[in-house]
Amino acid sequence: MWLMILRRTNQSSGKSKGVHSPIQPDVPFFAVGDVHGCDRLLDQMLQRLDGLRHPEALLVMVGDYVDRGEESRRVLRRLFVLSQAAGDLMHCLMGNHEQMLLDVLDDPQSNGPRWLRHGGLQTLASYRVQPVLGNGSEAQWIEMRDRLAAAIGEDIIAWLRGLPLSWQSGNVVVVHAGADPDLPIKEQETGTLLWGHPEFRQRARSDGLWVVHGHTITEKPRVVQGRIPIDTGAYATGVLTAALVEKDQVSFIQA
């Protein structure tokens, strides 16, 4: 089954799971997990979401559109075009892999080696840009950066730089990686939202917020301890997951 429904109501919340309030978004929305260069899965997912015929639901992407999979170029172009056409009906968040890509564009020699080790090679291949082999000289890293920037295009780079770190509807917030359970969302450090927090999966928040997130691969999407993890490792498992978040209900859709 590619559609699974889990419900949370006032009666079902319990201290043992740290659930202290029902899920109450102001508007229903689909949140799509980490795509990581899997454009064919993204295309399938978008078609399935469209087939559910839920005209009131917004679309939120949790980040990590690039790296590891083979189709990062297609993913970025698709999301850029869709977001420009959809306006406020679609929200794409920043992931740590988008930030790593931007860091490489800003300082290729310092940030390039790490990026290449964490999936950047596949992104370069999708743009037909040769990577720097070994340590490389500063000139080689700059040349790689310049070729990549030209291939991505100024419009998409500007769009990436403007991606927000979080999106909220009612008592449900969407971030890429996680949040410090002791701090309000507006006071979170950028690194925490992009890379996670050691206590995020250990303790539920005390402010009643539910957090939808990706970043950390989960075998099965679920509703647990104020969190809704939806990264099912599309590039490794071939399974991309989305959550339809509505009042008192979360539905998981997989492609």
Short mmCIF file of C-alpha atoms in Angstrom, two decimals, residues 125-238:
data_model
loop_
_atom_site.label_atom_id
_atom_site.label_comp_id
_atom_site.label_asym_id
_atom_site.label_seq_id
_atom_site.Cartn_x
_atom_site.Cartn_y
_atom_site.Cartn_z
CA ALA A 125 28.00 14.53 -13.15
CA SER A 126 24.40 15.61 -13.67
CA TYR A 127 25.71 18.99 -14.89
CA ARG A 128 28.52 17.34 -16.89
CA VAL A 129 31.18 19.16 -14.91
CA GLN A 130 34.45 17.38 -14.17
CA PRO A 131 35.40 17.20 -10.48
CA VAL A 132 38.77 18.17 -9.10
CA LEU A 133 40.82 15.03 -8.50
CA GLY A 134 42.90 14.78 -5.34
CA ASN A 135 43.77 17.98 -3.50
CA GLY A 136 43.85 20.09 -6.63
CA SER A 137 45.11 23.64 -6.99
CA GLU A 138 43.13 26.75 -6.20
CA ALA A 139 42.84 27.45 -9.91
CA GLN A 140 41.36 23.99 -10.53
CA TRP A 141 38.74 24.41 -7.80
CA ILE A 142 37.79 27.85 -9.11
CA GLU A 143 37.47 26.50 -12.65
CA MET A 144 35.21 23.68 -11.40
CA ARG A 145 33.11 26.21 -9.47
CA ASP A 146 32.78 28.53 -12.43
CA ARG A 147 31.70 25.71 -14.74
CA LEU A 148 29.17 24.48 -12.18
CA ALA A 149 27.76 27.95 -11.53
CA ALA A 150 27.34 28.55 -15.26
CA ALA A 151 25.60 25.19 -15.68
CA ILE A 152 23.22 25.75 -12.77
CA GLY A 153 22.38 29.28 -13.85
CA GLU A 154 22.08 32.55 -11.95
CA ASP A 155 18.32 32.20 -11.56
CA ILE A 156 18.46 28.88 -9.73
CA ILE A 157 21.44 29.92 -7.61
CA ALA A 158 19.58 33.04 -6.47
CA TRP A 159 16.54 30.88 -5.70
CA LEU A 160 18.67 28.47 -3.64
CA ARG A 161 20.18 31.32 -1.63
CA GLY A 162 16.70 32.53 -0.75
CA LEU A 163 15.29 29.23 0.50
CA PRO A 164 13.85 29.49 4.03
CA LEU A 165 14.89 27.27 6.93
CA SER A 166 11.40 26.53 8.24
CA TRP A 167 7.71 26.79 7.46
CA GLN A 168 4.84 26.67 9.94
CA SER A 169 1.09 26.16 9.85
CA GLY A 170 -0.76 26.17 13.16
CA ASN A 171 1.12 23.98 15.63
CA VAL A 172 3.02 22.09 12.91
CA VAL A 173 6.43 23.27 11.74
CA VAL A 174 8.48 21.83 8.88
CA VAL A 175 12.29 21.95 9.02
CA HIS A 176 14.99 20.00 7.26
CA ALA A 177 16.87 18.19 10.02
CA GLY A 178 15.54 18.96 13.48
CA ALA A 179 15.30 21.52 16.24
CA ASP A 180 16.55 22.14 19.76
CA PRO A 181 13.57 21.06 21.91
CA ASP A 182 14.33 23.80 24.45
CA LEU A 183 14.22 26.74 22.06
CA PRO A 184 11.39 28.39 20.09
CA ILE A 185 11.63 27.77 16.36
CA LYS A 186 12.44 31.42 15.66
CA GLU A 187 15.46 31.19 17.99
CA GLN A 188 16.97 28.06 16.46
CA GLU A 189 20.50 28.21 15.09
CA THR A 190 20.87 27.69 11.35
CA GLY A 191 23.16 24.71 11.90
CA THR A 192 20.57 23.01 14.09
CA LEU A 193 17.80 23.32 11.52
CA LEU A 194 20.08 22.06 8.73
CA TRP A 195 22.06 19.37 10.57
CA GLY A 196 19.92 18.44 13.58
CA HIS A 197 20.30 18.50 17.37
CA PRO A 198 21.40 15.68 19.71
CA GLU A 199 18.27 15.98 21.84
CA PHE A 200 15.79 16.32 18.98
CA ARG A 201 14.93 12.63 18.76
CA GLN A 202 15.28 12.06 22.50
CA ARG A 203 12.83 14.56 23.96
CA ALA A 204 9.50 15.94 22.78
CA ARG A 205 8.98 19.67 22.73
CA SER A 206 7.08 21.30 25.60
CA ASP A 207 5.43 24.03 23.50
CA GLY A 208 2.94 21.77 21.71
CA LEU A 209 4.62 22.05 18.31
CA TRP A 210 4.82 19.08 15.97
CA VAL A 211 7.93 18.93 13.78
CA VAL A 212 7.90 17.41 10.29
CA HIS A 213 11.45 16.72 9.13
CA GLY A 214 13.79 14.84 6.83
CA HIS A 215 17.60 14.49 6.92
CA THR A 216 17.80 11.31 9.00
CA ILE A 217 16.72 8.19 7.13
CA THR A 218 13.88 6.30 8.76
CA GLU A 219 12.76 2.84 7.70
CA LYS A 220 9.11 3.79 8.08
CA PRO A 221 7.52 7.24 8.31
CA ARG A 222 5.60 7.64 11.54
CA VAL A 223 4.02 9.97 14.05
CA VAL A 224 5.99 9.82 17.31
CA GLN A 225 6.94 12.10 20.22
CA GLY A 226 5.91 15.28 18.49
CA ARG A 227 7.92 14.39 15.38
CA ILE A 228 6.96 13.24 11.88
CA PRO A 229 10.10 11.92 10.11
CA ILE A 230 9.65 11.43 6.36
CA ASP A 231 13.11 10.79 4.87
CA THR A 232 13.02 7.19 3.65
CA GLY A 233 16.34 7.41 1.79
CA ALA A 234 15.04 7.75 -1.76
CA TYR A 235 18.50 7.55 -3.35
CA ALA A 236 19.32 4.29 -1.53
CA THR A 237 15.93 2.60 -1.12
CA GLY A 238 14.06 3.81 -4.19
#
